[in-house]
Amino acid sequence: MRSRHRSRQSKTFIARRRARLTSCVIGIAGMLCISILVVWGVVSTNLFTITNVQIAGVENQEVQILHDKVTEILSGSYIGVFPRNNSLIYPRSEIRSVIWNIYREVESIDLRRAGFHTLIVTVHEKIPSAVVCATLPDFNNNELSLDDSDACYFADSSGILFKKAPSFSGDVYNRYYVPDLESSDGSTDSLTKLVGTRATSTEEFSVIQQVYETIQRNNITIDAMLMKNDREYEIYIRNPDMSSSTAIVYFNTISPAMEQISNLILFWNHILSAARAKKEYMKFDYIDVRYSPNIYHRFAR
């Protein structure tokens, strides 16, 4: 008798528990459906629709290209339900990614809304750290010519070429010649074929930038640097003889580069002081600091 009674109670308890569980599932599903409908209603209303796209921070010829591309990205909907041009859920990552791919001069991109209907895309362009020329330097009577802009590009702080460089005279930017540069994507467009290419590795570029700037800080006029194979370099500096004649400094990054440059500066200052004491001008043909502390040099005739 007792066992049959307990069995009936157990079955009743299980049935009630299943009923409560079913009710909870139905309730949760109902709440989820209501939430989806509410969200859909909010994002579908014109109150949050982006109707105006503004592009800032780029050259005029690029504005319309980027505007059209962003407008294209905002068209359509997610899974055929939620509009992509809603200011609450518009595709931020996709916009940034597409702009990065078509505009190599970008350092960063800011997206912000002005109200609910306007999206402002502000592009911050890269700041040139150097000019890199995919050619050999051109000398004329021992003077370096800087009129070779057809093969020159701006490079950022990582050594990546991002834009064609116009012709410059003087030392507006650190200037490097890298005759062995090749396009990273096989492009044959003469204006952009090297855009996106690295002049050298980021670590190596950082070292030679430090070399370049250290020489400048020590009152030695430097016109350019040639990157050769096997981490060998030539630096083109001005002779201190009141002319624009060029002396070549040989160094490498196989041995500590800054040690070589420190020895160069000590040597330069010593020779210059001695020449001034004798009221003489000095004019070098070359200075070789690759075997520091020994320095080899030859005066120009």
GROMACS .gro file of C-alpha atoms in nm:
model
  301
    1MET     CA    1   0.000   0.000   0.000
    2ARG     CA    2   0.272   0.250   0.104
    3SER     CA    3   0.489   0.179  -0.195
    4ARG     CA    4   0.203   0.235  -0.439
    5HIS     CA    5   0.114   0.567  -0.267
    6ARG     CA    6   0.474   0.695  -0.288
    7SER     CA    7   0.485   0.597  -0.655
    8ARG     CA    8   0.173   0.802  -0.733
    9GLN     CA    9   0.320   1.103  -0.545
   10SER     CA   10   0.647   1.079  -0.737
   11LYS     CA   11   0.468   1.076  -1.072
   12THR     CA   12   0.261   1.377  -0.974
   13PHE     CA   13   0.570   1.566  -0.861
   14ILE     CA   14   0.750   1.494  -1.188
   15ALA     CA   15   0.450   1.602  -1.393
   16ARG     CA   16   0.424   1.932  -1.205
   17ARG     CA   17   0.795   1.997  -1.243
   18ARG     CA   18   0.774   1.939  -1.617
   19ALA     CA   19   0.478   2.174  -1.641
   20ARG     CA   20   0.668   2.446  -1.455
   21LEU     CA   21   0.975   2.396  -1.675
   22THR     CA   22   0.763   2.413  -1.990
   23SER     CA   23   0.602   2.735  -1.865
   24CYS     CA   24   0.948   2.888  -1.796
   25VAL     CA   25   1.073   2.796  -2.143
   26ILE     CA   26   0.762   2.941  -2.306
   27GLY     CA   27   0.799   3.255  -2.095
   28ILE     CA   28   1.165   3.303  -2.183
   29ALA     CA   29   1.096   3.241  -2.551
   30GLY     CA   30   0.814   3.492  -2.539
   31MET     CA   31   1.033   3.753  -2.372
   32LEU     CA   32   1.305   3.690  -2.627
   33CYS     CA   33   1.063   3.738  -2.915
   34ILE     CA   34   0.930   4.057  -2.760
   35SER     CA   35   1.288   4.185  -2.709
   36ILE     CA   36   1.375   4.111  -3.072
   37LEU     CA   37   1.063   4.289  -3.190
   38VAL     CA   38   1.143   4.589  -2.969
   39VAL     CA   39   1.503   4.603  -3.094
   40TRP     CA   40   1.387   4.565  -3.454
   41GLY     CA   41   1.135   4.841  -3.404
   42VAL     CA   42   1.397   5.073  -3.257
   43VAL     CA   43   1.664   5.014  -3.522
   44SER     CA   44   1.417   5.019  -3.810
   45THR     CA   45   1.273   5.357  -3.727
   46ASN     CA   46   1.400   5.652  -3.931
   47LEU     CA   47   1.484   5.827  -3.606
   48PHE     CA   48   1.828   5.656  -3.605
   49THR     CA   49   1.895   5.633  -3.980
   50ILE     CA   50   2.226   5.775  -4.105
   51THR     CA   51   2.137   5.998  -4.398
   52ASN     CA   52   2.452   6.209  -4.418
   53VAL     CA   53   2.818   6.098  -4.434
   54GLN     CA   54   3.095   6.356  -4.395
   55ILE     CA   55   3.463   6.286  -4.470
   56ALA     CA   56   3.735   6.496  -4.307
   57GLY     CA   57   4.113   6.496  -4.298
   58VAL     CA   58   4.191   6.392  -4.657
   59GLU     CA   59   4.274   6.572  -4.980
   60ASN     CA   60   3.982   6.695  -5.189
   61GLN     CA   61   4.023   6.432  -5.461
   62GLU     CA   62   3.990   6.155  -5.203
   63VAL     CA   63   3.677   6.288  -5.031
   64GLN     CA   64   3.425   6.165  -5.289
   65ILE     CA   65   3.592   5.824  -5.321
   66LEU     CA   66   3.575   5.759  -4.946
   67HIS     CA   67   3.224   5.906  -4.919
   68ASP     CA   68   3.093   5.669  -5.187
   69LYS     CA   69   3.265   5.370  -5.028
   70VAL     CA   70   3.125   5.442  -4.679
   71THR     CA   71   2.779   5.499  -4.824
   72GLU     CA   72   2.803   5.163  -5.002
   73ILE     CA   73   2.901   4.989  -4.678
   74LEU     CA   74   2.598   5.140  -4.500
   75SER     CA   75   2.355   5.009  -4.757
   76GLY     CA   76   2.163   4.684  -4.704
   77SER     CA   77   2.093   4.508  -4.377
   78TYR     CA   78   2.221   4.246  -4.135
   79ILE     CA   79   2.065   3.902  -4.203
   80GLY     CA   80   1.797   4.079  -4.404
   81VAL     CA   81   1.643   4.232  -4.090
   82PHE     CA   82   1.847   4.509  -3.925
   83PRO     CA   83   1.948   4.808  -4.144
   84ARG     CA   84   2.323   4.872  -4.162
   85ASN     CA   85   2.273   5.248  -4.174
   86ASN     CA   86   2.131   5.262  -3.823
   87SER     CA   87   2.345   5.497  -3.613
   88LEU     CA   88   2.335   5.256  -3.317
   89ILE     CA   89   2.461   4.944  -3.497
   90TYR     CA   90   2.639   5.063  -3.813
   91PRO     CA   91   2.946   4.851  -3.914
   92ARG     CA   92   3.233   5.044  -3.757
   93SER     CA   93   3.503   4.780  -3.805
   94GLU     CA   94   3.417   4.725  -4.170
   95ILE     CA   95   3.433   5.097  -4.246
   96ARG     CA   96   3.777   5.124  -4.086
   97SER     CA   97   3.904   4.813  -4.264
   98VAL     CA   98   3.789   4.925  -4.608
   99ILE     CA   99   3.939   5.274  -4.568
  100TRP     CA  100   4.270   5.122  -4.454
  101ASN     CA  101   4.278   4.904  -4.766
  102ILE     CA  102   4.208   5.177  -5.020
  103TYR     CA  103   4.392   5.469  -4.857
  104ARG     CA  104   4.745   5.375  -4.754
  105GLU     CA  105   4.818   5.718  -4.607
  106VAL     CA  106   4.597   5.651  -4.303
  107GLU     CA  107   4.747   5.658  -3.954
  108SER     CA  108   4.415   5.634  -3.768
  109ILE     CA  109   4.041   5.672  -3.830
  110ASP     CA  110   3.783   5.832  -3.600
  111LEU     CA  111   3.412   5.763  -3.641
  112ARG     CA  112   3.159   5.974  -3.454
  113ARG     CA  113   2.795   6.066  -3.485
  114ALA     CA  114   2.660   6.417  -3.502
  115GLY     CA  115   2.312   6.356  -3.377
  116PHE     CA  116   2.144   6.040  -3.506
  117HIS     CA  117   2.154   6.114  -3.879
  118THR     CA  118   2.512   6.224  -3.953
  119LEU     CA  119   2.826   6.011  -3.947
  120ILE     CA  120   3.158   6.199  -3.948
  121VAL     CA  121   3.459   5.998  -4.067
  122THR     CA  122   3.786   6.172  -3.978
  123VAL     CA  123   4.101   6.031  -4.135
  124HIS     CA  124   4.433   6.114  -3.973
  125GLU     CA  125   4.707   6.086  -4.232
  126LYS     CA  126   5.054   5.952  -4.164
  127ILE     CA  127   5.329   6.201  -4.093
  128PRO     CA  128   5.635   6.145  -4.316
  129SER     CA  129   5.947   6.041  -4.129
  130ALA     CA  130   6.170   6.014  -4.434
  131VAL     CA  131   6.191   6.017  -4.812
  132VAL     CA  132   6.290   5.685  -4.972
  133CYS     CA  133   6.406   5.680  -5.334
  134ALA     CA  134   6.409   5.353  -5.529
  135THR     CA  135   6.714   5.451  -5.732
  136LEU     CA  136   7.085   5.519  -5.702
  137PRO     CA  137   7.201   5.868  -5.599
  138ASP     CA  138   7.295   6.104  -5.881
  139PHE     CA  139   7.624   6.289  -5.845
  140ASN     CA  140   7.737   6.577  -6.060
  141ASN     CA  141   8.094   6.699  -6.005
  142ASN     CA  142   8.095   6.545  -5.657
  143GLU     CA  143   7.766   6.716  -5.566
  144LEU     CA  144   7.457   6.511  -5.486
  145SER     CA  145   7.153   6.599  -5.696
  146LEU     CA  146   6.817   6.579  -5.516
  147ASP     CA  147   6.602   6.616  -5.829
  148ASP     CA  148   6.488   6.253  -5.852
  149SER     CA  149   6.131   6.273  -5.729
  150ASP     CA  150   5.992   6.027  -5.987
  151ALA     CA  151   6.134   5.741  -5.783
  152CYS     CA  152   6.081   5.883  -5.433
  153TYR     CA  153   5.816   5.809  -5.170
  154PHE     CA  154   5.728   5.923  -4.822
  155ALA     CA  155   5.795   5.663  -4.552
  156ASP     CA  156   5.639   5.646  -4.207
  157SER     CA  157   5.820   5.579  -3.878
  158SER     CA  158   5.816   5.204  -3.949
  159GLY     CA  159   5.985   5.243  -4.287
  160ILE     CA  160   5.669   5.171  -4.489
  161LEU     CA  161   5.629   5.369  -4.811
  162PHE     CA  162   5.283   5.525  -4.825
  163LYS     CA  163   5.277   5.809  -5.078
  164LYS     CA  164   5.466   5.952  -5.374
  165ALA     CA  165   5.695   6.235  -5.267
  166PRO     CA  166   5.730   6.557  -5.466
  167SER     CA  167   6.069   6.707  -5.543
  168PHE     CA  168   6.247   6.861  -5.246
  169SER     CA  169   6.570   7.052  -5.216
  170GLY     CA  170   6.770   7.058  -4.898
  171ASP     CA  171   6.717   6.837  -4.594
  172VAL     CA  172   6.342   6.868  -4.536
  173TYR     CA  173   6.325   6.496  -4.455
  174ASN     CA  174   6.582   6.225  -4.394
  175ARG     CA  175   6.659   6.087  -4.738
  176TYR     CA  176   6.744   5.727  -4.826
  177TYR     CA  177   6.833   5.560  -5.154
  178VAL     CA  178   6.726   5.194  -5.181
  179PRO     CA  179   6.786   5.085  -5.542
  180ASP     CA  180   6.679   4.723  -5.484
  181LEU     CA  181   6.323   4.801  -5.373
  182GLU     CA  182   6.052   4.592  -5.536
  183SER     CA  183   5.675   4.620  -5.521
  184SER     CA  184   5.520   4.419  -5.239
  185ASP     CA  185   5.206   4.338  -5.442
  186GLY     CA  186   5.337   4.314  -5.797
  187SER     CA  187   5.181   4.647  -5.898
  188THR     CA  188   5.302   4.802  -6.223
  189ASP     CA  189   5.145   5.145  -6.175
  190SER     CA  190   5.444   5.381  -6.187
  191LEU     CA  191   5.280   5.619  -5.941
  192THR     CA  192   5.189   5.371  -5.671
  193LYS     CA  193   5.376   5.047  -5.736
  194LEU     CA  194   5.593   5.077  -5.423
  195VAL     CA  195   5.323   5.207  -5.189
  196GLY     CA  196   5.297   4.966  -4.898
  197THR     CA  197   5.653   4.836  -4.946
  198ARG     CA  198   5.903   4.843  -4.659
  199ALA     CA  199   6.234   5.020  -4.713
  200THR     CA  200   6.382   4.768  -4.470
  201SER     CA  201   6.273   4.601  -4.148
  202THR     CA  202   6.123   4.825  -3.880
  203GLU     CA  203   6.412   4.751  -3.643
  204GLU     CA  204   6.675   4.833  -3.906
  205PHE     CA  205   6.492   5.149  -4.010
  206SER     CA  206   6.484   5.267  -3.648
  207VAL     CA  207   6.861   5.220  -3.622
  208ILE     CA  208   6.947   5.413  -3.937
  209GLN     CA  209   6.705   5.691  -3.844
  210GLN     CA  210   6.891   5.722  -3.514
  211VAL     CA  211   7.221   5.732  -3.702
  212TYR     CA  212   7.091   6.002  -3.938
  213GLU     CA  213   6.956   6.222  -3.661
  214THR     CA  214   7.265   6.183  -3.440
  215ILE     CA  215   7.486   6.308  -3.723
  216GLN     CA  216   7.255   6.605  -3.780
  217ARG     CA  217   7.252   6.697  -3.411
  218ASN     CA  218   7.630   6.716  -3.415
  219ASN     CA  219   7.639   6.987  -3.681
  220ILE     CA  220   7.742   6.764  -3.968
  221THR     CA  221   7.536   6.832  -4.278
  222ILE     CA  222   7.400   6.508  -4.417
  223ASP     CA  223   7.231   6.496  -4.756
  224ALA     CA  224   7.131   6.131  -4.787
  225MET     CA  225   7.211   5.769  -4.714
  226LEU     CA  226   7.245   5.472  -4.950
  227MET     CA  227   7.119   5.133  -4.832
  228LYS     CA  228   7.332   4.859  -4.986
  229ASN     CA  229   7.322   4.482  -4.948
  230ASP     CA  230   7.420   4.294  -4.632
  231ARG     CA  231   7.342   4.587  -4.399
  232GLU     CA  232   7.614   4.806  -4.549
  233TYR     CA  233   7.555   5.181  -4.588
  234GLU     CA  234   7.699   5.496  -4.738
  235ILE     CA  235   7.629   5.835  -4.580
  236TYR     CA  236   7.669   6.145  -4.794
  237ILE     CA  237   7.784   6.441  -4.586
  238ARG     CA  238   7.896   6.790  -4.679
  239ASN     CA  239   8.262   6.877  -4.657
  240PRO     CA  240   8.323   7.177  -4.428
  241ASP     CA  241   8.517   7.365  -4.698
  242MET     CA  242   8.246   7.621  -4.779
  243SER     CA  243   8.141   7.423  -5.087
  244SER     CA  244   7.870   7.169  -5.157
  245SER     CA  245   8.114   6.885  -5.226
  246THR     CA  246   8.022   6.547  -5.080
  247ALA     CA  247   8.221   6.309  -4.866
  248ILE     CA  248   8.118   5.945  -4.823
  249VAL     CA  249   8.103   5.780  -4.482
  250TYR     CA  250   8.102   5.399  -4.480
  251PHE     CA  251   7.933   5.221  -4.190
  252ASN     CA  252   7.724   4.910  -4.127
  253THR     CA  253   7.476   4.773  -3.877
  254ILE     CA  254   7.651   4.438  -3.842
  255SER     CA  255   7.862   4.597  -3.568
  256PRO     CA  256   7.703   4.844  -3.324
  257ALA     CA  257   7.609   5.136  -3.549
  258MET     CA  258   7.601   5.404  -3.280
  259GLU     CA  259   7.952   5.314  -3.167
  260GLN     CA  260   8.074   5.371  -3.523
  261ILE     CA  261   7.892   5.705  -3.544
  262SER     CA  262   8.026   5.821  -3.206
  263ASN     CA  263   8.379   5.753  -3.332
  264LEU     CA  264   8.297   5.941  -3.653
  265ILE     CA  265   8.187   6.249  -3.459
  266LEU     CA  266   8.496   6.244  -3.235
  267PHE     CA  267   8.720   6.206  -3.538
  268TRP     CA  268   8.537   6.480  -3.731
  269ASN     CA  269   8.555   6.731  -3.446
  270HIS     CA  270   8.922   6.657  -3.385
  271ILE     CA  271   9.023   6.700  -3.750
  272LEU     CA  272   8.805   7.009  -3.790
  273SER     CA  273   8.952   7.176  -3.481
  274ALA     CA  274   9.307   7.105  -3.599
  275ALA     CA  275   9.231   7.243  -3.946
  276ARG     CA  276   9.078   7.561  -3.805
  277ALA     CA  277   9.376   7.613  -3.577
  278LYS     CA  278   9.595   7.611  -3.888
  279LYS     CA  279   9.339   7.821  -4.078
  280GLU     CA  280   9.300   7.542  -4.330
  281TYR     CA  281   8.999   7.382  -4.494
  282MET     CA  282   8.952   7.009  -4.489
  283LYS     CA  283   8.791   6.817  -4.773
  284PHE     CA  284   8.735   6.444  -4.746
  285ASP     CA  285   8.692   6.192  -5.023
  286TYR     CA  286   8.571   5.925  -4.781
  287ILE     CA  287   8.572   5.821  -4.414
  288ASP     CA  288   8.539   5.454  -4.318
  289VAL     CA  289   8.424   5.384  -3.961
  290ARG     CA  290   8.334   5.017  -4.004
  291TYR     CA  291   8.649   4.905  -3.826
  292SER     CA  292   8.610   5.121  -3.517
  293PRO     CA  293   8.794   5.232  -3.316
  294ASN     CA  294   9.020   5.247  -3.622
  295ILE     CA  295   8.905   5.504  -3.876
  296TYR     CA  296   9.030   5.511  -4.232
  297HIS     CA  297   8.998   5.821  -4.445
  298ARG     CA  298   9.128   5.993  -4.754
  299PHE     CA  299   9.134   6.363  -4.825
  300ALA     CA  300   9.007   6.485  -5.160
  301ARG     CA  301   9.268   6.619  -5.396
   0.00000   0.00000   0.00000
